[in-house]
Amino acid sequence: MSLVRVHNFSISLDGYGTGEGQSLDAPFGHAADRLHRWFFRTRTFRRMHGEDAGDTGVDDAIARTWGDGIGAEIMGRNKFGPQRGPWQDEDWRGWWGPNPPFHTPVFVLTHHPRPSLEMDGGTVFHFLDASPEEALRRAREAAGGLDVRIGGGPSTVRAFLEADLVDHLHVVVVPVVLGRGEPLWAGLEGLERRFHTEAVTSPSGVTHLTFTRP
């Protein structure tokens, strides 16, 4: 059976996966870009957005595995956009422009489904009001035997961990303290007992933690 994977998921030293106060002008809330600067510098990130250059060190070597063997993604609504409640603007097509970097079916979890959205490059956003188990079933059908990536945000990753559906979890601990925001680890006491854990430190100051199901 295909694996369920999380990649390049950044958290602060105090365990927050995003800041407080997300808006159109602040996709990560008060955290701004502090959790993701390590990734923005990599060649992997630059190539995802059609750019050249970028760092090729430890961070890039780990980050670039995010797309290998992936056939579908599941994300929460707050990763797709800043709106809450019923959709007021179905013209919103995500943060990534006309050609998002996913190039697979993407299932957006929301209590307010809307028609699917076809983008350039093979990305199709589907909007589901579904449990993690049902969303994973749909994503696996669409993935054609390839793996499924859980893309975030923190509450979505946490829901799949709570349901014990994650096989591979890559968390990047960034040396900043946010003080507030959306936590990743809340309610997950003893999570480490499910996985083999490895750690790699980087000259950028971040620590890559990889949790792999035995």
mmCIF file with all atom_site columns, C-alpha atoms in Angstrom:
data_model
loop_
_atom_site.group_PDB
_atom_site.id
_atom_site.type_symbol
_atom_site.label_atom_id
_atom_site.label_alt_id
_atom_site.label_comp_id
_atom_site.label_asym_id
_atom_site.label_entity_id
_atom_site.label_seq_id
_atom_site.pdbx_PDB_ins_code
_atom_site.Cartn_x
_atom_site.Cartn_y
_atom_site.Cartn_z
_atom_site.occupancy
_atom_site.B_iso_or_equiv
_atom_site.pdbx_formal_charge
_atom_site.auth_seq_id
_atom_site.auth_comp_id
_atom_site.auth_asym_id
_atom_site.auth_atom_id
_atom_site.pdbx_PDB_model_num
ATOM 1   C CA . MET A 1 1   ? 0.000   0.000  0.000   1.00 0.00 ? 1   MET A CA 1
ATOM 2   C CA . SER A 1 2   ? 1.145   3.539  -0.687  1.00 0.00 ? 2   SER A CA 1
ATOM 3   C CA . LEU A 1 3   ? 2.749   5.523  2.121   1.00 0.00 ? 3   LEU A CA 1
ATOM 4   C CA . VAL A 1 4   ? 1.464   8.685  3.788   1.00 0.00 ? 4   VAL A CA 1
ATOM 5   C CA . ARG A 1 5   ? 4.239   11.275 4.047   1.00 0.00 ? 5   ARG A CA 1
ATOM 6   C CA . VAL A 1 6   ? 4.880   14.716 5.517   1.00 0.00 ? 6   VAL A CA 1
ATOM 7   C CA . HIS A 1 7   ? 7.872   16.711 4.227   1.00 0.00 ? 7   HIS A CA 1
ATOM 8   C CA . ASN A 1 8   ? 9.599   20.009 5.009   1.00 0.00 ? 8   ASN A CA 1
ATOM 9   C CA . PHE A 1 9   ? 7.205   20.853 7.837   1.00 0.00 ? 9   PHE A CA 1
ATOM 10  C CA . SER A 1 10  ? 8.755   23.675 9.873   1.00 0.00 ? 10  SER A CA 1
ATOM 11  C CA . ILE A 1 11  ? 8.069   24.307 13.546  1.00 0.00 ? 11  ILE A CA 1
ATOM 12  C CA . SER A 1 12  ? 9.465   26.754 16.090  1.00 0.00 ? 12  SER A CA 1
ATOM 13  C CA . LEU A 1 13  ? 11.407  25.765 19.192  1.00 0.00 ? 13  LEU A CA 1
ATOM 14  C CA . ASP A 1 14  ? 8.157   26.053 21.142  1.00 0.00 ? 14  ASP A CA 1
ATOM 15  C CA . GLY A 1 15  ? 6.328   23.759 18.728  1.00 0.00 ? 15  GLY A CA 1
ATOM 16  C CA . TYR A 1 16  ? 4.249   26.122 16.584  1.00 0.00 ? 16  TYR A CA 1
ATOM 17  C CA . GLY A 1 17  ? 3.799   25.308 12.905  1.00 0.00 ? 17  GLY A CA 1
ATOM 18  C CA . THR A 1 18  ? 2.476   28.720 11.927  1.00 0.00 ? 18  THR A CA 1
ATOM 19  C CA . GLY A 1 19  ? 1.891   32.081 13.541  1.00 0.00 ? 19  GLY A CA 1
ATOM 20  C CA . GLU A 1 20  ? -1.250  33.783 14.768  1.00 0.00 ? 20  GLU A CA 1
ATOM 21  C CA . GLY A 1 21  ? -3.304  36.114 12.582  1.00 0.00 ? 21  GLY A CA 1
ATOM 22  C CA . GLN A 1 22  ? -3.159  34.669 9.051   1.00 0.00 ? 22  GLN A CA 1
ATOM 23  C CA . SER A 1 23  ? -4.374  37.084 6.381   1.00 0.00 ? 23  SER A CA 1
ATOM 24  C CA . LEU A 1 24  ? -3.977  37.742 2.684   1.00 0.00 ? 24  LEU A CA 1
ATOM 25  C CA . ASP A 1 25  ? -0.936  39.899 3.443   1.00 0.00 ? 25  ASP A CA 1
ATOM 26  C CA . ALA A 1 26  ? 0.447   37.538 6.110   1.00 0.00 ? 26  ALA A CA 1
ATOM 27  C CA . PRO A 1 27  ? 0.104   33.889 4.972   1.00 0.00 ? 27  PRO A CA 1
ATOM 28  C CA . PHE A 1 28  ? 1.986   32.657 8.075   1.00 0.00 ? 28  PHE A CA 1
ATOM 29  C CA . GLY A 1 29  ? 0.522   35.173 10.516  1.00 0.00 ? 29  GLY A CA 1
ATOM 30  C CA . HIS A 1 30  ? 2.884   36.948 12.895  1.00 0.00 ? 30  HIS A CA 1
ATOM 31  C CA . ALA A 1 31  ? 5.576   34.320 12.164  1.00 0.00 ? 31  ALA A CA 1
ATOM 32  C CA . ALA A 1 32  ? 6.108   35.974 8.764   1.00 0.00 ? 32  ALA A CA 1
ATOM 33  C CA . ASP A 1 33  ? 8.819   34.007 6.909   1.00 0.00 ? 33  ASP A CA 1
ATOM 34  C CA . ARG A 1 34  ? 10.851  33.054 9.990   1.00 0.00 ? 34  ARG A CA 1
ATOM 35  C CA . LEU A 1 35  ? 9.905   29.362 9.901   1.00 0.00 ? 35  LEU A CA 1
ATOM 36  C CA . HIS A 1 36  ? 10.625  28.969 6.199   1.00 0.00 ? 36  HIS A CA 1
ATOM 37  C CA . ARG A 1 37  ? 13.728  31.027 5.404   1.00 0.00 ? 37  ARG A CA 1
ATOM 38  C CA . TRP A 1 38  ? 15.841  27.854 5.416   1.00 0.00 ? 38  TRP A CA 1
ATOM 39  C CA . PHE A 1 39  ? 13.619  26.420 2.652   1.00 0.00 ? 39  PHE A CA 1
ATOM 40  C CA . PHE A 1 40  ? 13.282  29.588 0.588   1.00 0.00 ? 40  PHE A CA 1
ATOM 41  C CA . ARG A 1 41  ? 17.069  29.604 0.105   1.00 0.00 ? 41  ARG A CA 1
ATOM 42  C CA . THR A 1 42  ? 17.237  26.077 -1.341  1.00 0.00 ? 42  THR A CA 1
ATOM 43  C CA . ARG A 1 43  ? 17.551  25.155 -4.990  1.00 0.00 ? 43  ARG A CA 1
ATOM 44  C CA . THR A 1 44  ? 14.522  22.895 -4.513  1.00 0.00 ? 44  THR A CA 1
ATOM 45  C CA . PHE A 1 45  ? 12.302  25.847 -3.608  1.00 0.00 ? 45  PHE A CA 1
ATOM 46  C CA . ARG A 1 46  ? 13.671  27.995 -6.422  1.00 0.00 ? 46  ARG A CA 1
ATOM 47  C CA . ARG A 1 47  ? 13.039  25.283 -9.000  1.00 0.00 ? 47  ARG A CA 1
ATOM 48  C CA . MET A 1 48  ? 9.498   24.733 -7.701  1.00 0.00 ? 48  MET A CA 1
ATOM 49  C CA . HIS A 1 49  ? 8.850   28.330 -8.720  1.00 0.00 ? 49  HIS A CA 1
ATOM 50  C CA . GLY A 1 50  ? 10.703  28.277 -12.029 1.00 0.00 ? 50  GLY A CA 1
ATOM 51  C CA . GLU A 1 51  ? 13.782  30.087 -10.759 1.00 0.00 ? 51  GLU A CA 1
ATOM 52  C CA . ASP A 1 52  ? 17.496  29.293 -11.007 1.00 0.00 ? 52  ASP A CA 1
ATOM 53  C CA . ALA A 1 53  ? 20.296  29.063 -8.430  1.00 0.00 ? 53  ALA A CA 1
ATOM 54  C CA . GLY A 1 54  ? 19.627  28.395 -4.751  1.00 0.00 ? 54  GLY A CA 1
ATOM 55  C CA . ASP A 1 55  ? 21.629  26.613 -2.053  1.00 0.00 ? 55  ASP A CA 1
ATOM 56  C CA . THR A 1 56  ? 22.591  22.969 -2.579  1.00 0.00 ? 56  THR A CA 1
ATOM 57  C CA . GLY A 1 57  ? 23.700  21.918 0.905   1.00 0.00 ? 57  GLY A CA 1
ATOM 58  C CA . VAL A 1 58  ? 22.155  19.729 3.602   1.00 0.00 ? 58  VAL A CA 1
ATOM 59  C CA . ASP A 1 59  ? 18.822  21.546 3.637   1.00 0.00 ? 59  ASP A CA 1
ATOM 60  C CA . ASP A 1 60  ? 18.365  21.158 -0.107  1.00 0.00 ? 60  ASP A CA 1
ATOM 61  C CA . ALA A 1 61  ? 19.395  17.487 -0.103  1.00 0.00 ? 61  ALA A CA 1
ATOM 62  C CA . ILE A 1 62  ? 16.654  16.699 2.414   1.00 0.00 ? 62  ILE A CA 1
ATOM 63  C CA . ALA A 1 63  ? 14.041  19.109 1.057   1.00 0.00 ? 63  ALA A CA 1
ATOM 64  C CA . ARG A 1 64  ? 14.165  17.825 -2.507  1.00 0.00 ? 64  ARG A CA 1
ATOM 65  C CA . THR A 1 65  ? 12.751  14.404 -1.567  1.00 0.00 ? 65  THR A CA 1
ATOM 66  C CA . TRP A 1 66  ? 9.329   16.023 -1.025  1.00 0.00 ? 66  TRP A CA 1
ATOM 67  C CA . GLY A 1 67  ? 8.077   15.157 -4.515  1.00 0.00 ? 67  GLY A CA 1
ATOM 68  C CA . ASP A 1 68  ? 9.586   11.711 -5.117  1.00 0.00 ? 68  ASP A CA 1
ATOM 69  C CA . GLY A 1 69  ? 6.860   9.142  -5.704  1.00 0.00 ? 69  GLY A CA 1
ATOM 70  C CA . ILE A 1 70  ? 3.975   11.436 -4.707  1.00 0.00 ? 70  ILE A CA 1
ATOM 71  C CA . GLY A 1 71  ? 0.661   10.958 -6.505  1.00 0.00 ? 71  GLY A CA 1
ATOM 72  C CA . ALA A 1 72  ? -1.656  13.236 -4.486  1.00 0.00 ? 72  ALA A CA 1
ATOM 73  C CA . GLU A 1 73  ? -1.619  15.762 -1.659  1.00 0.00 ? 73  GLU A CA 1
ATOM 74  C CA . ILE A 1 74  ? -4.027  16.503 1.192   1.00 0.00 ? 74  ILE A CA 1
ATOM 75  C CA . MET A 1 75  ? -3.987  19.972 2.749   1.00 0.00 ? 75  MET A CA 1
ATOM 76  C CA . GLY A 1 76  ? -6.121  22.006 5.108   1.00 0.00 ? 76  GLY A CA 1
ATOM 77  C CA . ARG A 1 77  ? -8.136  24.966 3.963   1.00 0.00 ? 77  ARG A CA 1
ATOM 78  C CA . ASN A 1 78  ? -5.836  27.427 5.726   1.00 0.00 ? 78  ASN A CA 1
ATOM 79  C CA . LYS A 1 79  ? -2.933  26.263 3.566   1.00 0.00 ? 79  LYS A CA 1
ATOM 80  C CA . PHE A 1 80  ? -5.038  26.891 0.458   1.00 0.00 ? 80  PHE A CA 1
ATOM 81  C CA . GLY A 1 81  ? -6.042  30.414 1.461   1.00 0.00 ? 81  GLY A CA 1
ATOM 82  C CA . PRO A 1 82  ? -6.899  32.919 4.210   1.00 0.00 ? 82  PRO A CA 1
ATOM 83  C CA . GLN A 1 83  ? -10.714 32.780 3.979   1.00 0.00 ? 83  GLN A CA 1
ATOM 84  C CA . ARG A 1 84  ? -12.886 31.367 6.764   1.00 0.00 ? 84  ARG A CA 1
ATOM 85  C CA . GLY A 1 85  ? -16.494 30.174 6.761   1.00 0.00 ? 85  GLY A CA 1
ATOM 86  C CA . PRO A 1 86  ? -18.608 29.954 3.574   1.00 0.00 ? 86  PRO A CA 1
ATOM 87  C CA . TRP A 1 87  ? -16.693 30.909 0.442   1.00 0.00 ? 87  TRP A CA 1
ATOM 88  C CA . GLN A 1 88  ? -17.241 34.577 -0.335  1.00 0.00 ? 88  GLN A CA 1
ATOM 89  C CA . ASP A 1 89  ? -14.902 34.544 -3.320  1.00 0.00 ? 89  ASP A CA 1
ATOM 90  C CA . GLU A 1 90  ? -14.618 31.398 -5.429  1.00 0.00 ? 90  GLU A CA 1
ATOM 91  C CA . ASP A 1 91  ? -12.240 33.285 -7.715  1.00 0.00 ? 91  ASP A CA 1
ATOM 92  C CA . TRP A 1 92  ? -9.497  32.605 -5.122  1.00 0.00 ? 92  TRP A CA 1
ATOM 93  C CA . ARG A 1 93  ? -7.217  29.959 -6.648  1.00 0.00 ? 93  ARG A CA 1
ATOM 94  C CA . GLY A 1 94  ? -4.575  29.539 -3.950  1.00 0.00 ? 94  GLY A CA 1
ATOM 95  C CA . TRP A 1 95  ? -1.336  31.303 -3.078  1.00 0.00 ? 95  TRP A CA 1
ATOM 96  C CA . TRP A 1 96  ? 0.733   29.802 -5.910  1.00 0.00 ? 96  TRP A CA 1
ATOM 97  C CA . GLY A 1 97  ? -0.436  31.445 -9.134  1.00 0.00 ? 97  GLY A CA 1
ATOM 98  C CA . PRO A 1 98  ? -1.807  29.669 -12.230 1.00 0.00 ? 98  PRO A CA 1
ATOM 99  C CA . ASN A 1 99  ? 0.723   26.795 -12.135 1.00 0.00 ? 99  ASN A CA 1
ATOM 100 C CA . PRO A 1 100 ? 1.024   25.520 -8.523  1.00 0.00 ? 100 PRO A CA 1
ATOM 101 C CA . PRO A 1 101 ? 4.051   23.349 -7.679  1.00 0.00 ? 101 PRO A CA 1
ATOM 102 C CA . PHE A 1 102 ? 2.056   20.196 -6.839  1.00 0.00 ? 102 PHE A CA 1
ATOM 103 C CA . HIS A 1 103 ? 1.265   18.799 -10.347 1.00 0.00 ? 103 HIS A CA 1
ATOM 104 C CA . THR A 1 104 ? -1.052  16.165 -8.828  1.00 0.00 ? 104 THR A CA 1
ATOM 105 C CA . PRO A 1 105 ? -4.593  16.036 -7.469  1.00 0.00 ? 105 PRO A CA 1
ATOM 106 C CA . VAL A 1 106 ? -4.791  18.049 -4.214  1.00 0.00 ? 106 VAL A CA 1
ATOM 107 C CA . PHE A 1 107 ? -7.577  17.448 -1.693  1.00 0.00 ? 107 PHE A CA 1
ATOM 108 C CA . VAL A 1 108 ? -8.410  20.520 0.405   1.00 0.00 ? 108 VAL A CA 1
ATOM 109 C CA . LEU A 1 109 ? -10.198 19.736 3.673   1.00 0.00 ? 109 LEU A CA 1
ATOM 110 C CA . THR A 1 110 ? -12.991 22.218 4.368   1.00 0.00 ? 110 THR A CA 1
ATOM 111 C CA . HIS A 1 111 ? -16.444 22.296 5.941   1.00 0.00 ? 111 HIS A CA 1
ATOM 112 C CA . HIS A 1 112 ? -17.569 24.273 2.888   1.00 0.00 ? 112 HIS A CA 1
ATOM 113 C CA . PRO A 1 113 ? -16.992 22.220 -0.296  1.00 0.00 ? 113 PRO A CA 1
ATOM 114 C CA . ARG A 1 114 ? -16.938 23.953 -3.672  1.00 0.00 ? 114 ARG A CA 1
ATOM 115 C CA . PRO A 1 115 ? -16.443 22.765 -7.273  1.00 0.00 ? 115 PRO A CA 1
ATOM 116 C CA . SER A 1 116 ? -13.052 21.327 -8.190  1.00 0.00 ? 116 SER A CA 1
ATOM 117 C CA . LEU A 1 117 ? -10.502 23.727 -9.617  1.00 0.00 ? 117 LEU A CA 1
ATOM 118 C CA . GLU A 1 118 ? -8.225  22.758 -12.513 1.00 0.00 ? 118 GLU A CA 1
ATOM 119 C CA . MET A 1 119 ? -4.918  24.574 -12.717 1.00 0.00 ? 119 MET A CA 1
ATOM 120 C CA . ASP A 1 120 ? -2.014  24.566 -15.154 1.00 0.00 ? 120 ASP A CA 1
ATOM 121 C CA . GLY A 1 121 ? 0.601   21.828 -14.858 1.00 0.00 ? 121 GLY A CA 1
ATOM 122 C CA . GLY A 1 122 ? -1.717  19.021 -13.741 1.00 0.00 ? 122 GLY A CA 1
ATOM 123 C CA . THR A 1 123 ? -2.770  20.355 -10.317 1.00 0.00 ? 123 THR A CA 1
ATOM 124 C CA . VAL A 1 124 ? -6.483  19.882 -9.593  1.00 0.00 ? 124 VAL A CA 1
ATOM 125 C CA . PHE A 1 125 ? -7.864  21.129 -6.277  1.00 0.00 ? 125 PHE A CA 1
ATOM 126 C CA . HIS A 1 126 ? -10.763 19.091 -4.869  1.00 0.00 ? 126 HIS A CA 1
ATOM 127 C CA . PHE A 1 127 ? -12.627 20.432 -1.831  1.00 0.00 ? 127 PHE A CA 1
ATOM 128 C CA . LEU A 1 128 ? -13.795 17.833 0.709   1.00 0.00 ? 128 LEU A CA 1
ATOM 129 C CA . ASP A 1 129 ? -15.700 17.828 3.981   1.00 0.00 ? 129 ASP A CA 1
ATOM 130 C CA . ALA A 1 130 ? -14.260 14.528 5.147   1.00 0.00 ? 130 ALA A CA 1
ATOM 131 C CA . SER A 1 131 ? -12.507 12.720 7.990   1.00 0.00 ? 131 SER A CA 1
ATOM 132 C CA . PRO A 1 132 ? -8.780  11.985 7.632   1.00 0.00 ? 132 PRO A CA 1
ATOM 133 C CA . GLU A 1 133 ? -9.628  8.363  6.815   1.00 0.00 ? 133 GLU A CA 1
ATOM 134 C CA . GLU A 1 134 ? -12.089 9.287  4.057   1.00 0.00 ? 134 GLU A CA 1
ATOM 135 C CA . ALA A 1 135 ? -9.810  11.971 2.627   1.00 0.00 ? 135 ALA A CA 1
ATOM 136 C CA . LEU A 1 136 ? -6.956  9.465  2.511   1.00 0.00 ? 136 LEU A CA 1
ATOM 137 C CA . ARG A 1 137 ? -9.140  6.912  0.748   1.00 0.00 ? 137 ARG A CA 1
ATOM 138 C CA . ARG A 1 138 ? -10.018 9.486  -1.927  1.00 0.00 ? 138 ARG A CA 1
ATOM 139 C CA . ALA A 1 139 ? -6.411  10.625 -2.270  1.00 0.00 ? 139 ALA A CA 1
ATOM 140 C CA . ARG A 1 140 ? -5.125  7.076  -2.637  1.00 0.00 ? 140 ARG A CA 1
ATOM 141 C CA . GLU A 1 141 ? -7.643  6.399  -5.387  1.00 0.00 ? 141 GLU A CA 1
ATOM 142 C CA . ALA A 1 142 ? -6.397  9.492  -7.222  1.00 0.00 ? 142 ALA A CA 1
ATOM 143 C CA . ALA A 1 143 ? -2.704  8.735  -6.588  1.00 0.00 ? 143 ALA A CA 1
ATOM 144 C CA . GLY A 1 144 ? -2.713  5.568  -8.692  1.00 0.00 ? 144 GLY A CA 1
ATOM 145 C CA . GLY A 1 145 ? -0.554  3.543  -6.314  1.00 0.00 ? 145 GLY A CA 1
ATOM 146 C CA . LEU A 1 146 ? 1.885   6.358  -5.542  1.00 0.00 ? 146 LEU A CA 1
ATOM 147 C CA . ASP A 1 147 ? 2.327   7.917  -2.098  1.00 0.00 ? 147 ASP A CA 1
ATOM 148 C CA . VAL A 1 148 ? 0.122   10.610 -0.553  1.00 0.00 ? 148 VAL A CA 1
ATOM 149 C CA . ARG A 1 149 ? 1.645   13.748 0.969   1.00 0.00 ? 149 ARG A CA 1
ATOM 150 C CA . ILE A 1 150 ? 0.009   15.597 3.869   1.00 0.00 ? 150 ILE A CA 1
ATOM 151 C CA . GLY A 1 151 ? 0.918   19.186 3.136   1.00 0.00 ? 151 GLY A CA 1
ATOM 152 C CA . GLY A 1 152 ? -0.269  21.042 6.248   1.00 0.00 ? 152 GLY A CA 1
ATOM 153 C CA . GLY A 1 153 ? -1.069  23.211 8.032   1.00 0.00 ? 153 GLY A CA 1
ATOM 154 C CA . PRO A 1 154 ? -0.405  22.128 11.623  1.00 0.00 ? 154 PRO A CA 1
ATOM 155 C CA . SER A 1 155 ? -3.973  21.120 12.486  1.00 0.00 ? 155 SER A CA 1
ATOM 156 C CA . THR A 1 156 ? -4.214  18.930 9.381   1.00 0.00 ? 156 THR A CA 1
ATOM 157 C CA . VAL A 1 157 ? -0.897  17.174 10.052  1.00 0.00 ? 157 VAL A CA 1
ATOM 158 C CA . ARG A 1 158 ? -1.913  16.746 13.692  1.00 0.00 ? 158 ARG A CA 1
ATOM 159 C CA . ALA A 1 159 ? -5.263  15.197 12.701  1.00 0.00 ? 159 ALA A CA 1
ATOM 160 C CA . PHE A 1 160 ? -3.533  12.574 10.558  1.00 0.00 ? 160 PHE A CA 1
ATOM 161 C CA . LEU A 1 161 ? -1.041  11.841 13.339  1.00 0.00 ? 161 LEU A CA 1
ATOM 162 C CA . GLU A 1 162 ? -3.883  11.500 15.846  1.00 0.00 ? 162 GLU A CA 1
ATOM 163 C CA . ALA A 1 163 ? -5.539  8.986  13.505  1.00 0.00 ? 163 ALA A CA 1
ATOM 164 C CA . ASP A 1 164 ? -2.195  7.095  13.213  1.00 0.00 ? 164 ASP A CA 1
ATOM 165 C CA . LEU A 1 165 ? -2.203  7.430  9.430   1.00 0.00 ? 165 LEU A CA 1
ATOM 166 C CA . VAL A 1 166 ? 1.296   8.880  8.874   1.00 0.00 ? 166 VAL A CA 1
ATOM 167 C CA . ASP A 1 167 ? 4.183   6.612  7.795   1.00 0.00 ? 167 ASP A CA 1
ATOM 168 C CA . HIS A 1 168 ? 6.912   9.233  7.273   1.00 0.00 ? 168 HIS A CA 1
ATOM 169 C CA . LEU A 1 169 ? 7.140   12.584 9.085   1.00 0.00 ? 169 LEU A CA 1
ATOM 170 C CA . HIS A 1 170 ? 9.870   15.130 8.326   1.00 0.00 ? 170 HIS A CA 1
ATOM 171 C CA . VAL A 1 171 ? 9.833   18.040 10.781  1.00 0.00 ? 171 VAL A CA 1
ATOM 172 C CA . VAL A 1 172 ? 12.284  20.946 10.630  1.00 0.00 ? 172 VAL A CA 1
ATOM 173 C CA . VAL A 1 173 ? 12.949  22.578 14.003  1.00 0.00 ? 173 VAL A CA 1
ATOM 174 C CA . VAL A 1 174 ? 13.817  26.230 13.429  1.00 0.00 ? 174 VAL A CA 1
ATOM 175 C CA . PRO A 1 175 ? 15.638  28.157 16.198  1.00 0.00 ? 175 PRO A CA 1
ATOM 176 C CA . VAL A 1 176 ? 12.974  30.813 16.737  1.00 0.00 ? 176 VAL A CA 1
ATOM 177 C CA . VAL A 1 177 ? 10.407  31.206 19.526  1.00 0.00 ? 177 VAL A CA 1
ATOM 178 C CA . LEU A 1 178 ? 6.963   32.296 18.303  1.00 0.00 ? 178 LEU A CA 1
ATOM 179 C CA . GLY A 1 179 ? 5.141   32.318 21.633  1.00 0.00 ? 179 GLY A CA 1
ATOM 180 C CA . ARG A 1 180 ? 1.761   31.805 19.988  1.00 0.00 ? 180 ARG A CA 1
ATOM 181 C CA . GLY A 1 181 ? 0.196   30.280 16.913  1.00 0.00 ? 181 GLY A CA 1
ATOM 182 C CA . GLU A 1 182 ? -0.994  26.811 15.848  1.00 0.00 ? 182 GLU A CA 1
ATOM 183 C CA . PRO A 1 183 ? 0.842   23.992 17.684  1.00 0.00 ? 183 PRO A CA 1
ATOM 184 C CA . LEU A 1 184 ? 1.838   20.746 16.022  1.00 0.00 ? 184 LEU A CA 1
ATOM 185 C CA . TRP A 1 185 ? 2.354   18.457 19.027  1.00 0.00 ? 185 TRP A CA 1
ATOM 186 C CA . ALA A 1 186 ? -0.724  19.241 21.172  1.00 0.00 ? 186 ALA A CA 1
ATOM 187 C CA . GLY A 1 187 ? -2.411  16.016 22.304  1.00 0.00 ? 187 GLY A CA 1
ATOM 188 C CA . LEU A 1 188 ? 0.266   13.764 20.772  1.00 0.00 ? 188 LEU A CA 1
ATOM 189 C CA . GLU A 1 189 ? 2.044   12.603 23.930  1.00 0.00 ? 189 GLU A CA 1
ATOM 190 C CA . GLY A 1 190 ? 4.061   9.442  23.284  1.00 0.00 ? 190 GLY A CA 1
ATOM 191 C CA . LEU A 1 191 ? 4.035   9.918  19.500  1.00 0.00 ? 191 LEU A CA 1
ATOM 192 C CA . GLU A 1 192 ? 7.734   9.012  19.297  1.00 0.00 ? 192 GLU A CA 1
ATOM 193 C CA . ARG A 1 193 ? 6.987   5.415  20.335  1.00 0.00 ? 193 ARG A CA 1
ATOM 194 C CA . ARG A 1 194 ? 5.370   4.768  16.952  1.00 0.00 ? 194 ARG A CA 1
ATOM 195 C CA . PHE A 1 195 ? 8.457   5.674  14.921  1.00 0.00 ? 195 PHE A CA 1
ATOM 196 C CA . HIS A 1 196 ? 12.170  5.312  14.388  1.00 0.00 ? 196 HIS A CA 1
ATOM 197 C CA . THR A 1 197 ? 13.663  8.799  14.736  1.00 0.00 ? 197 THR A CA 1
ATOM 198 C CA . GLU A 1 198 ? 16.736  10.362 13.117  1.00 0.00 ? 198 GLU A CA 1
ATOM 199 C CA . ALA A 1 199 ? 18.134  13.886 13.463  1.00 0.00 ? 199 ALA A CA 1
ATOM 200 C CA . VAL A 1 200 ? 20.385  15.875 11.125  1.00 0.00 ? 200 VAL A CA 1
ATOM 201 C CA . THR A 1 201 ? 21.636  19.348 11.966  1.00 0.00 ? 201 THR A CA 1
ATOM 202 C CA . SER A 1 202 ? 22.373  21.904 9.291   1.00 0.00 ? 202 SER A CA 1
ATOM 203 C CA . PRO A 1 203 ? 24.765  24.870 9.081   1.00 0.00 ? 203 PRO A CA 1
ATOM 204 C CA . SER A 1 204 ? 21.663  27.019 8.567   1.00 0.00 ? 204 SER A CA 1
ATOM 205 C CA . GLY A 1 205 ? 20.787  26.383 12.220  1.00 0.00 ? 205 GLY A CA 1
ATOM 206 C CA . VAL A 1 206 ? 17.780  24.126 11.677  1.00 0.00 ? 206 VAL A CA 1
ATOM 207 C CA . THR A 1 207 ? 17.472  20.487 12.770  1.00 0.00 ? 207 THR A CA 1
ATOM 208 C CA . HIS A 1 208 ? 15.794  17.961 10.486  1.00 0.00 ? 208 HIS A CA 1
ATOM 209 C CA . LEU A 1 209 ? 13.873  15.294 12.439  1.00 0.00 ? 209 LEU A CA 1
ATOM 210 C CA . THR A 1 210 ? 12.633  12.286 10.506  1.00 0.00 ? 210 THR A CA 1
ATOM 211 C CA . PHE A 1 211 ? 10.076  9.927  12.023  1.00 0.00 ? 211 PHE A CA 1
ATOM 212 C CA . THR A 1 212 ? 9.681   6.667  10.074  1.00 0.00 ? 212 THR A CA 1
ATOM 213 C CA . ARG A 1 213 ? 7.242   3.907  10.885  1.00 0.00 ? 213 ARG A CA 1
ATOM 214 C CA . PRO A 1 214 ? 9.108   0.623  11.622  1.00 0.00 ? 214 PRO A CA 1
#
